[in-house]
Amino acid sequence: MPTTEALPAIRRIDTDRDDLCALEVVGHLSRADLENAYGLLEAAYLRHDKIDLLLRITLYEGFDWAVAFDRTTIRGEAQALRHIRRYAVVGGPVWMRTVIGIFGPLTSVKTRCFDGGDEAASWEWIGGKPVDSG
């Protein structure tokens, strides 16, 4: 029986390193999706003081702007600055790469953006690889 529930826009990608969190963003990000992402990151922070993060963005359809400035998002961003060593972004809209390019150098997080077709290079740069969870 088909379900009418939408799939989450943020999905975990299994990796070959326990201190590498990889997420895929597909579609429109809601408040629940962002809370899910921060929950996944917080679980990684409990296991490791410092982690690397790879974010693959495909078929991006935007996000709820009200969430961008709420308490959960601000708290999640502050935690990320304390715990993330390297941050690779694969794909996504041009404006997102521009924002990361401007603000990335202002933090201690080593950040790099890759075109969607350069995913292999992003995994090499972050020092890990995806693993088949099936």
PDB file of C-alpha atoms in Angstrom:
ATOM      1  CA  MET A   1       0.000   0.000   0.000  1.00  0.00           C
ATOM      2  CA  PRO A   2       1.534   3.343  -0.984  1.00  0.00           C
ATOM      3  CA  THR A   3       2.125   5.882   1.762  1.00  0.00           C
ATOM      4  CA  THR A   4       1.222   9.545   1.581  1.00  0.00           C
ATOM      5  CA  GLU A   5       3.923  10.528   4.083  1.00  0.00           C
ATOM      6  CA  ALA A   6       6.774  12.469   2.557  1.00  0.00           C
ATOM      7  CA  LEU A   7      10.274  11.087   2.939  1.00  0.00           C
ATOM      8  CA  PRO A   8      12.564  13.154   5.150  1.00  0.00           C
ATOM      9  CA  ALA A   9      14.566  15.729   3.194  1.00  0.00           C
ATOM     10  CA  ILE A  10      17.716  14.930   5.196  1.00  0.00           C
ATOM     11  CA  ARG A  11      19.025  11.392   5.064  1.00  0.00           C
ATOM     12  CA  ARG A  12      22.122   9.883   6.656  1.00  0.00           C
ATOM     13  CA  ILE A  13      24.786   8.383   4.415  1.00  0.00           C
ATOM     14  CA  ASP A  14      26.760   5.541   6.017  1.00  0.00           C
ATOM     15  CA  THR A  15      30.516   6.109   5.873  1.00  0.00           C
ATOM     16  CA  ASP A  16      33.716   4.179   6.529  1.00  0.00           C
ATOM     17  CA  ARG A  17      34.660   6.458   9.471  1.00  0.00           C
ATOM     18  CA  ASP A  18      32.834   6.820  12.776  1.00  0.00           C
ATOM     19  CA  ASP A  19      33.947  10.468  13.046  1.00  0.00           C
ATOM     20  CA  LEU A  20      32.599  11.366   9.586  1.00  0.00           C
ATOM     21  CA  CYS A  21      28.949  12.353   9.403  1.00  0.00           C
ATOM     22  CA  ALA A  22      27.521  12.444   5.875  1.00  0.00           C
ATOM     23  CA  LEU A  23      24.048  13.698   5.063  1.00  0.00           C
ATOM     24  CA  GLU A  24      22.062  14.005   1.872  1.00  0.00           C
ATOM     25  CA  VAL A  25      19.566  16.820   1.365  1.00  0.00           C
ATOM     26  CA  VAL A  26      16.805  16.108  -1.142  1.00  0.00           C
ATOM     27  CA  GLY A  27      13.918  18.484  -1.760  1.00  0.00           C
ATOM     28  CA  HIS A  28      12.507  21.090   0.638  1.00  0.00           C
ATOM     29  CA  LEU A  29      13.869  21.395   4.190  1.00  0.00           C
ATOM     30  CA  SER A  30      11.285  21.770   6.936  1.00  0.00           C
ATOM     31  CA  ARG A  31      11.722  22.507  10.640  1.00  0.00           C
ATOM     32  CA  ALA A  32      11.490  18.761  11.362  1.00  0.00           C
ATOM     33  CA  ASP A  33      14.218  18.022   8.801  1.00  0.00           C
ATOM     34  CA  LEU A  34      16.605  20.537  10.341  1.00  0.00           C
ATOM     35  CA  GLU A  35      15.884  19.249  13.845  1.00  0.00           C
ATOM     36  CA  ASN A  36      16.599  15.727  12.574  1.00  0.00           C
ATOM     37  CA  ALA A  37      19.916  16.873  11.085  1.00  0.00           C
ATOM     38  CA  TYR A  38      20.978  18.591  14.301  1.00  0.00           C
ATOM     39  CA  GLY A  39      19.990  15.453  16.230  1.00  0.00           C
ATOM     40  CA  LEU A  40      22.215  13.329  13.987  1.00  0.00           C
ATOM     41  CA  LEU A  41      25.080  15.770  14.473  1.00  0.00           C
ATOM     42  CA  GLU A  42      24.595  15.916  18.250  1.00  0.00           C
ATOM     43  CA  ALA A  43      24.793  12.113  18.398  1.00  0.00           C
ATOM     44  CA  ALA A  44      28.103  12.291  16.511  1.00  0.00           C
ATOM     45  CA  TYR A  45      29.400  14.986  18.906  1.00  0.00           C
ATOM     46  CA  LEU A  46      28.685  12.682  21.859  1.00  0.00           C
ATOM     47  CA  ARG A  47      30.961  10.026  20.333  1.00  0.00           C
ATOM     48  CA  HIS A  48      33.686  12.398  19.090  1.00  0.00           C
ATOM     49  CA  ASP A  49      34.704  15.883  20.163  1.00  0.00           C
ATOM     50  CA  LYS A  50      35.651  16.706  16.554  1.00  0.00           C
ATOM     51  CA  ILE A  51      33.995  15.349  13.422  1.00  0.00           C
ATOM     52  CA  ASP A  52      34.036  15.929   9.686  1.00  0.00           C
ATOM     53  CA  LEU A  53      30.798  16.625   7.809  1.00  0.00           C
ATOM     54  CA  LEU A  54      29.919  15.973   4.183  1.00  0.00           C
ATOM     55  CA  LEU A  55      26.642  17.388   2.896  1.00  0.00           C
ATOM     56  CA  ARG A  56      25.370  16.160  -0.492  1.00  0.00           C
ATOM     57  CA  ILE A  57      22.624  18.403  -1.881  1.00  0.00           C
ATOM     58  CA  THR A  58      20.476  17.051  -4.708  1.00  0.00           C
ATOM     59  CA  LEU A  59      17.173  18.304  -6.112  1.00  0.00           C
ATOM     60  CA  TYR A  60      17.214  21.174  -3.599  1.00  0.00           C
ATOM     61  CA  GLU A  61      13.850  22.960  -3.321  1.00  0.00           C
ATOM     62  CA  GLY A  62      14.556  25.492  -0.558  1.00  0.00           C
ATOM     63  CA  PHE A  63      13.833  25.651   3.165  1.00  0.00           C
ATOM     64  CA  ASP A  64      11.463  27.313   5.604  1.00  0.00           C
ATOM     65  CA  TRP A  65      13.058  30.742   6.195  1.00  0.00           C
ATOM     66  CA  ALA A  66      11.501  31.103   9.647  1.00  0.00           C
ATOM     67  CA  VAL A  67      13.602  28.155  10.799  1.00  0.00           C
ATOM     68  CA  ALA A  68      16.848  29.824   9.706  1.00  0.00           C
ATOM     69  CA  PHE A  69      16.743  32.235  12.627  1.00  0.00           C
ATOM     70  CA  ASP A  70      15.066  30.235  15.375  1.00  0.00           C
ATOM     71  CA  ARG A  71      16.720  29.103  18.623  1.00  0.00           C
ATOM     72  CA  THR A  72      17.271  25.485  17.506  1.00  0.00           C
ATOM     73  CA  THR A  73      19.106  26.544  14.348  1.00  0.00           C
ATOM     74  CA  ILE A  74      21.284  29.110  16.116  1.00  0.00           C
ATOM     75  CA  ARG A  75      22.162  26.563  18.823  1.00  0.00           C
ATOM     76  CA  GLY A  76      22.938  23.922  16.175  1.00  0.00           C
ATOM     77  CA  GLU A  77      25.195  26.288  14.255  1.00  0.00           C
ATOM     78  CA  ALA A  78      27.076  27.257  17.425  1.00  0.00           C
ATOM     79  CA  GLN A  79      27.646  23.582  18.274  1.00  0.00           C
ATOM     80  CA  ALA A  80      28.824  22.905  14.729  1.00  0.00           C
ATOM     81  CA  LEU A  81      31.478  25.602  15.039  1.00  0.00           C
ATOM     82  CA  ARG A  82      32.822  23.874  18.165  1.00  0.00           C
ATOM     83  CA  HIS A  83      32.773  20.308  16.827  1.00  0.00           C
ATOM     84  CA  ILE A  84      33.295  20.272  13.037  1.00  0.00           C
ATOM     85  CA  ARG A  85      36.846  20.125  11.643  1.00  0.00           C
ATOM     86  CA  ARG A  86      36.125  19.797   7.928  1.00  0.00           C
ATOM     87  CA  TYR A  87      32.921  20.522   6.036  1.00  0.00           C
ATOM     88  CA  ALA A  88      32.427  19.458   2.419  1.00  0.00           C
ATOM     89  CA  VAL A  89      29.349  20.584   0.493  1.00  0.00           C
ATOM     90  CA  VAL A  90      28.539  18.748  -2.735  1.00  0.00           C
ATOM     91  CA  GLY A  91      26.066  20.341  -5.136  1.00  0.00           C
ATOM     92  CA  GLY A  92      23.397  22.793  -4.082  1.00  0.00           C
ATOM     93  CA  PRO A  93      22.427  26.190  -5.405  1.00  0.00           C
ATOM     94  CA  VAL A  94      25.035  28.765  -6.376  1.00  0.00           C
ATOM     95  CA  TRP A  95      23.905  31.214  -3.662  1.00  0.00           C
ATOM     96  CA  MET A  96      24.670  28.605  -0.981  1.00  0.00           C
ATOM     97  CA  ARG A  97      28.222  28.171  -2.224  1.00  0.00           C
ATOM     98  CA  THR A  98      28.627  31.952  -2.284  1.00  0.00           C
ATOM     99  CA  VAL A  99      27.510  32.252   1.355  1.00  0.00           C
ATOM    100  CA  ILE A 100      29.826  29.411   2.401  1.00  0.00           C
ATOM    101  CA  GLY A 101      32.666  31.037   0.466  1.00  0.00           C
ATOM    102  CA  ILE A 102      32.144  34.321   2.303  1.00  0.00           C
ATOM    103  CA  PHE A 103      31.596  33.026   5.840  1.00  0.00           C
ATOM    104  CA  GLY A 104      33.665  29.822   5.775  1.00  0.00           C
ATOM    105  CA  PRO A 105      37.031  31.587   6.112  1.00  0.00           C
ATOM    106  CA  LEU A 106      35.721  33.461   9.171  1.00  0.00           C
ATOM    107  CA  THR A 107      35.488  30.224  11.184  1.00  0.00           C
ATOM    108  CA  SER A 108      37.911  27.525  12.311  1.00  0.00           C
ATOM    109  CA  VAL A 109      36.084  24.960  10.138  1.00  0.00           C
ATOM    110  CA  LYS A 110      37.936  23.995   6.955  1.00  0.00           C
ATOM    111  CA  THR A 111      35.214  24.292   4.327  1.00  0.00           C
ATOM    112  CA  ARG A 112      35.142  23.393   0.668  1.00  0.00           C
ATOM    113  CA  CYS A 113      32.354  23.302  -1.924  1.00  0.00           C
ATOM    114  CA  PHE A 114      32.222  20.843  -4.821  1.00  0.00           C
ATOM    115  CA  ASP A 115      30.041  20.687  -7.913  1.00  0.00           C
ATOM    116  CA  GLY A 116      27.577  17.799  -7.966  1.00  0.00           C
ATOM    117  CA  GLY A 117      29.732  16.026 -10.546  1.00  0.00           C
ATOM    118  CA  ASP A 118      32.782  16.249  -8.264  1.00  0.00           C
ATOM    119  CA  GLU A 119      31.445  14.057  -5.465  1.00  0.00           C
ATOM    120  CA  ALA A 120      34.396  11.646  -5.664  1.00  0.00           C
ATOM    121  CA  ALA A 121      36.762  14.585  -5.090  1.00  0.00           C
ATOM    122  CA  SER A 122      34.705  15.679  -2.053  1.00  0.00           C
ATOM    123  CA  TRP A 123      35.048  12.248  -0.431  1.00  0.00           C
ATOM    124  CA  GLU A 124      38.775  12.275  -1.135  1.00  0.00           C
ATOM    125  CA  TRP A 125      39.143  15.758   0.386  1.00  0.00           C
ATOM    126  CA  ILE A 126      37.153  14.817   3.504  1.00  0.00           C
ATOM    127  CA  GLY A 127      39.158  11.583   3.848  1.00  0.00           C
ATOM    128  CA  GLY A 128      36.406   9.010   3.777  1.00  0.00           C
ATOM    129  CA  LYS A 129      33.969   7.178   1.576  1.00  0.00           C
ATOM    130  CA  PRO A 130      30.342   6.100   1.606  1.00  0.00           C
ATOM    131  CA  VAL A 131      29.556   2.485   2.398  1.00  0.00           C
ATOM    132  CA  ASP A 132      26.605   0.422   1.263  1.00  0.00           C
ATOM    133  CA  SER A 133      24.207   0.000   4.177  1.00  0.00           C
ATOM    134  CA  GLY A 134      22.306  -2.820   2.504  1.00  0.00           C
TER     135      GLY A 134
END
